[in-house]
PDB file of C-alpha atoms in Angstrom:
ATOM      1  CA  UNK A   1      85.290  29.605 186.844  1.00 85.00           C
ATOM      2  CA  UNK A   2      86.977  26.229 187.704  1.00 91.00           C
ATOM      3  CA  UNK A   3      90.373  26.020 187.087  1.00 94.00           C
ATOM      4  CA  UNK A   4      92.866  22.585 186.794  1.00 97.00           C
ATOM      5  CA  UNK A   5      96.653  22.527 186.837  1.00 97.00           C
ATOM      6  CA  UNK A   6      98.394  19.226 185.982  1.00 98.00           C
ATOM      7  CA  UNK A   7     102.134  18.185 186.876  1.00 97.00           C
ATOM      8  CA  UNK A   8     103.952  16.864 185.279  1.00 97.00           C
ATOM      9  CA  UNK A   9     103.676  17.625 181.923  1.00 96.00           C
ATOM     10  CA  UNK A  10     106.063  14.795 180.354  1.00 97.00           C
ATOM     11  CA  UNK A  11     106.509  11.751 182.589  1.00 98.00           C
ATOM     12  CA  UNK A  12     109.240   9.000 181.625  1.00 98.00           C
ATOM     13  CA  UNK A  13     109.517   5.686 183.593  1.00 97.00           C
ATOM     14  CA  UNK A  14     111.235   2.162 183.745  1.00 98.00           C
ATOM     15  CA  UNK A  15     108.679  -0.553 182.675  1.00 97.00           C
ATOM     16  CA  UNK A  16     107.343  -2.088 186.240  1.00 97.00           C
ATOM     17  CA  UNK A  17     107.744   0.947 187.821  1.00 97.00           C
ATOM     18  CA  UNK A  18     104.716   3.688 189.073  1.00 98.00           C
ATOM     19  CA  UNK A  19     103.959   6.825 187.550  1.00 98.00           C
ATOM     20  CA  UNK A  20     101.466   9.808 189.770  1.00 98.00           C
ATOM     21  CA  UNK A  21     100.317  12.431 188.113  1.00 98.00           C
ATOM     22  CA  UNK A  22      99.262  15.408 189.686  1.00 98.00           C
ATOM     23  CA  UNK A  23      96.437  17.567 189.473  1.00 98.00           C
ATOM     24  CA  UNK A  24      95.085  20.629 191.826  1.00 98.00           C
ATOM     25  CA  UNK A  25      91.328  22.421 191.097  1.00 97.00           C
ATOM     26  CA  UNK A  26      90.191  25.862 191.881  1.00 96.00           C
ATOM     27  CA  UNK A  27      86.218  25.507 192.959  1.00 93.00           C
ATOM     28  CA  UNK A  28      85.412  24.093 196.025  1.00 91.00           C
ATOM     29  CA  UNK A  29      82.098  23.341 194.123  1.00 88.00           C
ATOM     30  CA  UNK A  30      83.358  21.022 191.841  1.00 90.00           C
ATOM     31  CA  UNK A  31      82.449  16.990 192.633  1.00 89.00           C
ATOM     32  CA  UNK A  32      83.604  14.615 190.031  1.00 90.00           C
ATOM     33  CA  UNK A  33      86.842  14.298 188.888  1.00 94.00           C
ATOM     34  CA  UNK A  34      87.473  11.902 186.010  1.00 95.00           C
ATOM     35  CA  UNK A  35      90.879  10.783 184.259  1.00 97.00           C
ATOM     36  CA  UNK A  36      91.036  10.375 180.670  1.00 96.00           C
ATOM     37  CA  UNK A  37      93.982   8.462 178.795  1.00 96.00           C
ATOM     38  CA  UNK A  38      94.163   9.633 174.731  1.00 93.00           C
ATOM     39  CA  UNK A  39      96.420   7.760 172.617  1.00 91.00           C
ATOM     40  CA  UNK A  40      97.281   9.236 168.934  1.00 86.00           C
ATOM     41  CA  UNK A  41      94.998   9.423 166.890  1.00 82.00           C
ATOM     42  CA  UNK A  42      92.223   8.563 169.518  1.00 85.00           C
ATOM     43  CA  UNK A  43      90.007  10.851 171.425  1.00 88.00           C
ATOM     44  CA  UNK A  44      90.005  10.280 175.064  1.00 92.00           C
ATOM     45  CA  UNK A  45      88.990   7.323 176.990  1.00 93.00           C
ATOM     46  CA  UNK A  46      87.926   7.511 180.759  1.00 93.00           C
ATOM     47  CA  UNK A  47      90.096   5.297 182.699  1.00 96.00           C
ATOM     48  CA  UNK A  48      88.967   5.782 185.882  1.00 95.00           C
ATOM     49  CA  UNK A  49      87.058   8.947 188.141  1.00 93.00           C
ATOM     50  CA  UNK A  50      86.233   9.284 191.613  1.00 92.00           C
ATOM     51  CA  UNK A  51      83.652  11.818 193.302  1.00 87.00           C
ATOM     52  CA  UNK A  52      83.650  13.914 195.785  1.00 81.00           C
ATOM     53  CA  UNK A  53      82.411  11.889 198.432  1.00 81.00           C
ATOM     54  CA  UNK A  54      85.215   9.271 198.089  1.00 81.00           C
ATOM     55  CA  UNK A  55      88.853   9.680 199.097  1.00 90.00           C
ATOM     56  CA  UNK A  56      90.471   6.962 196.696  1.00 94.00           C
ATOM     57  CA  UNK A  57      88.997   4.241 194.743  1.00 93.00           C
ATOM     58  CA  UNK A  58      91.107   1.587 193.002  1.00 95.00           C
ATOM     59  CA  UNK A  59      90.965  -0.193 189.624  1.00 94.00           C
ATOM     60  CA  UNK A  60      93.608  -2.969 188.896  1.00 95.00           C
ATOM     61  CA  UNK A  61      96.887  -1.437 188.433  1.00 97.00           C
ATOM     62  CA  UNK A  62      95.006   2.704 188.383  1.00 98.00           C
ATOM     63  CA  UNK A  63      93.952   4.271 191.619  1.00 97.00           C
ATOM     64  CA  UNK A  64      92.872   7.774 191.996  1.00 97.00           C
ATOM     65  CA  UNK A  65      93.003   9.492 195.128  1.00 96.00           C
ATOM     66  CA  UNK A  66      91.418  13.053 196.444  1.00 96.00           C
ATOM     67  CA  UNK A  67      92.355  15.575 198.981  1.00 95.00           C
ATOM     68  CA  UNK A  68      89.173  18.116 199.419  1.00 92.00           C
ATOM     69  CA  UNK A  69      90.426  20.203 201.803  1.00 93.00           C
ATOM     70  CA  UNK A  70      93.491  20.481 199.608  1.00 94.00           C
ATOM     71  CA  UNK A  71      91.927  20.404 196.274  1.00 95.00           C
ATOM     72  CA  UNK A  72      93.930  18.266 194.806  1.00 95.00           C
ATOM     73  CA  UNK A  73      93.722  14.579 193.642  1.00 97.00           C
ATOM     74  CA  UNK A  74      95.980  12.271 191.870  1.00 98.00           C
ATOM     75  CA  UNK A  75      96.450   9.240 189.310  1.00 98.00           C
ATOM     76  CA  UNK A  76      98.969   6.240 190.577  1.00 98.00           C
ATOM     77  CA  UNK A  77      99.399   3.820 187.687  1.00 98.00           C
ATOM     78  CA  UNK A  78     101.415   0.905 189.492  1.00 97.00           C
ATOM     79  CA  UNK A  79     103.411  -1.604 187.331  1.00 97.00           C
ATOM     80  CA  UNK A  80     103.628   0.140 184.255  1.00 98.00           C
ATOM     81  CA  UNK A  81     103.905  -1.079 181.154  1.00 97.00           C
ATOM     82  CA  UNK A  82     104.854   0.087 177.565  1.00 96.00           C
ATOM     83  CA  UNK A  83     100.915   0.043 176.396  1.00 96.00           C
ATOM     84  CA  UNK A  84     100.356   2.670 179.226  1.00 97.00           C
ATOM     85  CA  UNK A  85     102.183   5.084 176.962  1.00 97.00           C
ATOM     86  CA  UNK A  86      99.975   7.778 176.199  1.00 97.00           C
ATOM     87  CA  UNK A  87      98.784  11.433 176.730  1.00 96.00           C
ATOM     88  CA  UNK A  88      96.891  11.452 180.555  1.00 97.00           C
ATOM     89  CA  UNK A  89      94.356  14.267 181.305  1.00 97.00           C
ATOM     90  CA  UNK A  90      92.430  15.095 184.370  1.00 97.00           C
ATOM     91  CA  UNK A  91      89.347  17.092 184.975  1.00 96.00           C
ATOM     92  CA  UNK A  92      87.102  18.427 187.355  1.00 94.00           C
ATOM     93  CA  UNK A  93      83.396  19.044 187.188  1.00 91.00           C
ATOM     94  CA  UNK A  94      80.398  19.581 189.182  1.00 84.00           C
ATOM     95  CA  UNK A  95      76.847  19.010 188.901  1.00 71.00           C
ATOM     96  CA  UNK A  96      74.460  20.696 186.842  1.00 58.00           C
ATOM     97  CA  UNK A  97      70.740  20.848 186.520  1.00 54.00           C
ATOM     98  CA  UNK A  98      69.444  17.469 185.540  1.00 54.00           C
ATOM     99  CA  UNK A  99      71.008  14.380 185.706  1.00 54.00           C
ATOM    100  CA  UNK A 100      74.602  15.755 183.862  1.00 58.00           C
ATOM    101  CA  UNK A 101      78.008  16.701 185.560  1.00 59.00           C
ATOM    102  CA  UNK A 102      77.819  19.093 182.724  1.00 80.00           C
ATOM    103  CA  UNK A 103      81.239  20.665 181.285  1.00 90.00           C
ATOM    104  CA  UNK A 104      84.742  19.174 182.095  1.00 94.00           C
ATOM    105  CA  UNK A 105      87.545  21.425 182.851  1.00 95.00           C
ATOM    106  CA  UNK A 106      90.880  19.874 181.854  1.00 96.00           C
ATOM    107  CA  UNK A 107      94.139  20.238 182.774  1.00 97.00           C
ATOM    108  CA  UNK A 108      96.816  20.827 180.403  1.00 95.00           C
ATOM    109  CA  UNK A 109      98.250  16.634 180.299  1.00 96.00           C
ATOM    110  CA  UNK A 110     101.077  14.695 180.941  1.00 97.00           C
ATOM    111  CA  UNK A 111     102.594  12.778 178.177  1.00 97.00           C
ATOM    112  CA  UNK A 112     103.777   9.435 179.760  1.00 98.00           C
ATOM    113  CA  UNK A 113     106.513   7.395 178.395  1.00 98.00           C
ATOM    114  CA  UNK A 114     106.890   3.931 179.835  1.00 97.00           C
ATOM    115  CA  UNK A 115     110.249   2.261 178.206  1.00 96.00           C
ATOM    116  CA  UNK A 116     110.848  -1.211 178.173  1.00 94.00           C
TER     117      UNK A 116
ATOM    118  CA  UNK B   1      81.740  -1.918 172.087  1.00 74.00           C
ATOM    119  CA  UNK B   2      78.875   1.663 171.169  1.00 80.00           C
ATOM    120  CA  UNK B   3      81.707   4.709 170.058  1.00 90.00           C
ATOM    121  CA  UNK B   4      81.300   8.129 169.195  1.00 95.00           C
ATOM    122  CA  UNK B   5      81.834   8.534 165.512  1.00 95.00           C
ATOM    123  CA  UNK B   6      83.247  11.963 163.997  1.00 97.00           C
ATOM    124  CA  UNK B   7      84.027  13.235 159.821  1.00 96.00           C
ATOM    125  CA  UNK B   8      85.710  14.616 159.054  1.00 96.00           C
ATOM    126  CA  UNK B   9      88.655  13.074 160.703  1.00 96.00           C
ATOM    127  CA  UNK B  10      90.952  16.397 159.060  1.00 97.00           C
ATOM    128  CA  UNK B  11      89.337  19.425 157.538  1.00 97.00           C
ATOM    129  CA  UNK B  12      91.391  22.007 155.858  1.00 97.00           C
ATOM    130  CA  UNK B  13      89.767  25.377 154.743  1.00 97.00           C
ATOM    131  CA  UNK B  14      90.190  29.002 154.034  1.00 97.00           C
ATOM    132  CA  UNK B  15      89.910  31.650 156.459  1.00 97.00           C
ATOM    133  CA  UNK B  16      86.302  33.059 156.287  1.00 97.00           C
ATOM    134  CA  UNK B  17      84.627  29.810 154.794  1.00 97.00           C
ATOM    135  CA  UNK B  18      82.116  28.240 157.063  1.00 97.00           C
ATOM    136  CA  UNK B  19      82.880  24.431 157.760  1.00 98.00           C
ATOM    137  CA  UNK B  20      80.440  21.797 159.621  1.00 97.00           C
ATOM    138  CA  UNK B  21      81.912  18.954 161.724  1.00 98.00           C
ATOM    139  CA  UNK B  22      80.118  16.088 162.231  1.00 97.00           C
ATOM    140  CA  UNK B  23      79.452  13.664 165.263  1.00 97.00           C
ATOM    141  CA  UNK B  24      77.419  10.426 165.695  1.00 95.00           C
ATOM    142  CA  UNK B  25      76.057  10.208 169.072  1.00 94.00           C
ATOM    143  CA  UNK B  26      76.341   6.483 170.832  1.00 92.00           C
ATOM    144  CA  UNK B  27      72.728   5.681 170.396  1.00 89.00           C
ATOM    145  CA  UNK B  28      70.901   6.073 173.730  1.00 86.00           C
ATOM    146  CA  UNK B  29      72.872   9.197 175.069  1.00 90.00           C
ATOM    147  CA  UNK B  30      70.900  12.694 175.768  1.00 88.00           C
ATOM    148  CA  UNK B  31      73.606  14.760 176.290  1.00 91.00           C
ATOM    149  CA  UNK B  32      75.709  16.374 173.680  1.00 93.00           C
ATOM    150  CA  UNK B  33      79.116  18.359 173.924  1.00 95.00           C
ATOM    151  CA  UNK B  34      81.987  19.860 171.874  1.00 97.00           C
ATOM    152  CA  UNK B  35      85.371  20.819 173.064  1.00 97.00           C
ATOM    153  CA  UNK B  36      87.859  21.914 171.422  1.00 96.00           C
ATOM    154  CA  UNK B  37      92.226  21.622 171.525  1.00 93.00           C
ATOM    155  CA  UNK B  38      94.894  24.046 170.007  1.00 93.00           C
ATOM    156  CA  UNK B  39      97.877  22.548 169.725  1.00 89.00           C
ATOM    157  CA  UNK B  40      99.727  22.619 172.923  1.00 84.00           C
ATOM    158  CA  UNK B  41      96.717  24.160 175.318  1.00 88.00           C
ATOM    159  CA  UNK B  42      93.980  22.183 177.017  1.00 90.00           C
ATOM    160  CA  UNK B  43      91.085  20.784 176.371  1.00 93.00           C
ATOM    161  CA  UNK B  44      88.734  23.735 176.239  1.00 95.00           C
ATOM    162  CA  UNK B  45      84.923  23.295 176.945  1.00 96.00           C
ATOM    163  CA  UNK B  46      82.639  25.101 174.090  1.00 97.00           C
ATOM    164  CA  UNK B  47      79.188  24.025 174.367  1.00 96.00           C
ATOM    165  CA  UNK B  48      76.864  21.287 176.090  1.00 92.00           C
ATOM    166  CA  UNK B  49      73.021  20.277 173.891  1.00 92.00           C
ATOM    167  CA  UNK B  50      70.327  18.516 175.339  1.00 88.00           C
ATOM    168  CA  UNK B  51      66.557  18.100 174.504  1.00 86.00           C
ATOM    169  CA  UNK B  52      67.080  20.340 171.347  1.00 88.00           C
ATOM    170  CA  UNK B  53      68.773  23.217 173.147  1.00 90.00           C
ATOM    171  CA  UNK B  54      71.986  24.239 174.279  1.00 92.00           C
ATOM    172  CA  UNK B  55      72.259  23.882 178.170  1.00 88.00           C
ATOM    173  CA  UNK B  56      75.522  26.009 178.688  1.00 90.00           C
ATOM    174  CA  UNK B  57      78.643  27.509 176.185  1.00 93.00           C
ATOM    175  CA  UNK B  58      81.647  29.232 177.016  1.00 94.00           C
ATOM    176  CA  UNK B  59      82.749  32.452 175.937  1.00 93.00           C
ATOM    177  CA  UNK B  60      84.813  31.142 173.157  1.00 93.00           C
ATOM    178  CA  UNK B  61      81.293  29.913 171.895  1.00 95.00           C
ATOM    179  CA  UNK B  62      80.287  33.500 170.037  1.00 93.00           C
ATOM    180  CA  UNK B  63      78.051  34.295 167.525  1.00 94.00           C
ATOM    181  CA  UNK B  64      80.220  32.338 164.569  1.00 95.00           C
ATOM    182  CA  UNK B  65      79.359  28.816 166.386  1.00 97.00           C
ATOM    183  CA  UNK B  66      76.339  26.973 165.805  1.00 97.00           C
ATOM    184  CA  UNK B  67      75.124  23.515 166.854  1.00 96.00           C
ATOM    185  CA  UNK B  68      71.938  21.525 165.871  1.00 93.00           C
ATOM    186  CA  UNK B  69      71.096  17.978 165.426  1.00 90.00           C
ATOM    187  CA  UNK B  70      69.466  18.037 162.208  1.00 82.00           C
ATOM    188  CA  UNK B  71      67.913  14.624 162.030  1.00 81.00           C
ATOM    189  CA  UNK B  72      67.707  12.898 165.671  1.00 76.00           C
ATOM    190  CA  UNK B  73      70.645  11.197 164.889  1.00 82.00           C
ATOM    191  CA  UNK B  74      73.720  13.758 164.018  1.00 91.00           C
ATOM    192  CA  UNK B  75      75.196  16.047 166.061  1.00 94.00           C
ATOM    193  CA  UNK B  76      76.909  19.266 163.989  1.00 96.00           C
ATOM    194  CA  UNK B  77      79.226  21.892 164.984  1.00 97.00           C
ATOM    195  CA  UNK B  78      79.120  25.013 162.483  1.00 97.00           C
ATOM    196  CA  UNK B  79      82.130  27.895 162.349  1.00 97.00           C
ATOM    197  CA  UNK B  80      80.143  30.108 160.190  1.00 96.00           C
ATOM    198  CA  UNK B  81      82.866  32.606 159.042  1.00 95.00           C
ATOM    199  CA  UNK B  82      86.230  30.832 160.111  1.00 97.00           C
ATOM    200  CA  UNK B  83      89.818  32.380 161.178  1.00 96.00           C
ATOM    201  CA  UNK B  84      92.991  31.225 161.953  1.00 97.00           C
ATOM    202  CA  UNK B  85      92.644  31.045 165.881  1.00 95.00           C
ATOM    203  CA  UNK B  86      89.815  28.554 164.984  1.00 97.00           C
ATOM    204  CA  UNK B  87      92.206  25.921 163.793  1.00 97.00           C
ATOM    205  CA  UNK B  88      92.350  22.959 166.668  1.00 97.00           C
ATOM    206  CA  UNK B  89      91.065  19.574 167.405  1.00 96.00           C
ATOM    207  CA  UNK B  90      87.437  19.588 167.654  1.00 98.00           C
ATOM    208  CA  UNK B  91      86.002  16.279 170.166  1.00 97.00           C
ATOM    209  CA  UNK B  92      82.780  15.860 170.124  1.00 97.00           C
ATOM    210  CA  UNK B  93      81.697  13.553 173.476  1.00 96.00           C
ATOM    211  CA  UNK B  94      77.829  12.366 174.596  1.00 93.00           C
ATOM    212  CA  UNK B  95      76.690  10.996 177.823  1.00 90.00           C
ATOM    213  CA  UNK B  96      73.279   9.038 178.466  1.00 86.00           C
ATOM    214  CA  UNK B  97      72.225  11.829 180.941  1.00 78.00           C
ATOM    215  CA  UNK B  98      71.658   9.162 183.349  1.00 69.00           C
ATOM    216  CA  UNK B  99      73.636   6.909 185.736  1.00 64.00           C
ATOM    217  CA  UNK B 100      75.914   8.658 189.009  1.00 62.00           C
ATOM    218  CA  UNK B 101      78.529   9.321 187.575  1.00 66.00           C
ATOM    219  CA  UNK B 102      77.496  10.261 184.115  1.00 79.00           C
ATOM    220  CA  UNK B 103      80.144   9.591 181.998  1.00 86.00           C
ATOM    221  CA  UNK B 104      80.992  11.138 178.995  1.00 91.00           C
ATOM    222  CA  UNK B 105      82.168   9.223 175.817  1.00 93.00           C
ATOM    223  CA  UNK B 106      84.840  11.108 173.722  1.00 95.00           C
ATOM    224  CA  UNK B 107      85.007  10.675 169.512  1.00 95.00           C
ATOM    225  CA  UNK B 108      88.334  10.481 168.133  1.00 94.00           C
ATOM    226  CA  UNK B 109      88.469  14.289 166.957  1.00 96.00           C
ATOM    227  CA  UNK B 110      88.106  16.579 163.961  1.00 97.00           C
ATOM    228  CA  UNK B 111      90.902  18.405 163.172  1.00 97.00           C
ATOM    229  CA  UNK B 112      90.424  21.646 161.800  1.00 98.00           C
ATOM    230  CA  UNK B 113      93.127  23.707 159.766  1.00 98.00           C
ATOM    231  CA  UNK B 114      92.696  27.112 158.661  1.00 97.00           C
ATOM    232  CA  UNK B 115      95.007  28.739 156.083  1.00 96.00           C
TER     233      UNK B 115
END
């Protein structure tokens, strides 16, 4: 089955400066690949996800990017800020039957610190 | 802003009892799913519902799980006979089944403690 690693697993930075956070997958099959931030006492909350068929897409200060040949993809958080502080995850998935990406795999999360 | 509801938010129970966690769907989603988080590992997948039945489970999903959705509305996770290994986070998450990509919306958790 599909298996995600994620680097690092803590992450401090400087307020204003960029965090990437790392993640490689195991199953060529796999075709959406979505990034969750979970802050305590929260469950997650998608922040951004690209597919397979797309080698970055960009939200505001978030971009993902995606190497399929490599299998691996990443999260760049530019101009960080203190509220980004949180617990990132990333996951990989593929489609199912139907209209559902079905099951997430997740990697293990990086625990960001952004200091002021 | 429609959110995934769970109760409770901490259970605490005895090995061998059989506990129920609850999860309110957002309202026009299809697809149900329950993962699960010990304390320092992953996010593990354990099941995936839709149209009454379960689609796919993992192997940690064995004979002591159970999920229904009892009245259209709830979503339930039973651990019929529970043991210590079972205590984690449980999320419960639901997607509308429809839409490229088809997101899925996480609840805030159950967390489950077995003594």
């Amino acid at each position: 089955g599909e298996n995600v690693e994620q680097h690092p697993s803590t992450l401090s930075v400087q307020e204003g400066d960029s965090a990437v956070i790392k993640c490689t997958y195991s199953d060529s099959a796999s075709n959406y690949f979505p990034w969750y931030k979970q802050e305590l006492g929260k469950g997650p909350q998608l922040i951004i996800d690209i597919r397979s068929n797309v080698g970055e897409k960009k939200d505001q200060r978030i971009a993902v990017t995606l190497n399929k040949t490599a299998k691996h993809f990443s999260l760049h958080i530019t101009e960080t800020q203190p509220e980004d502080s949180a617990v990132y995850f990333c996951a990989a998935s593929k489609r199912a039957g139907g209209t559902s990406y079905g099951k997430l795999t997740f990697g293990q999360g990086t625990i960001l610190t952004v200091h002021p | 802003e429609p959110e995934v509801t769970q109760t409770p938010s901490h259970q605490v129970t005895q090995m061998g009892q059989e506990v129920i966690l609850r999860c309110v769907p957002i309202s026009n989603h299809l697809y149900f799913y329950w993962y699960r988080q010990i304390l320092g590992q992953k996010v593990e997948f354990l099941v995936s519902f839709y149209n009454n039945e379960i689609s796919e489970k993992s192997e940690i999903f064995d004979d002591q799980f159970s999920v229904e959705r009892p009245d259209g509305s709830n979503f339930t996770l039973k651990i019929r006979s529970t043991k210590l290994e079972d205590s984690a986070m449980y999320f419960c998450a639901t997607s509308r089944g429809q839409g490229t990509p088809d997101t899925q919306y996480f609840g805030p958790g159950t967390r489950l403690t077995v003594l």
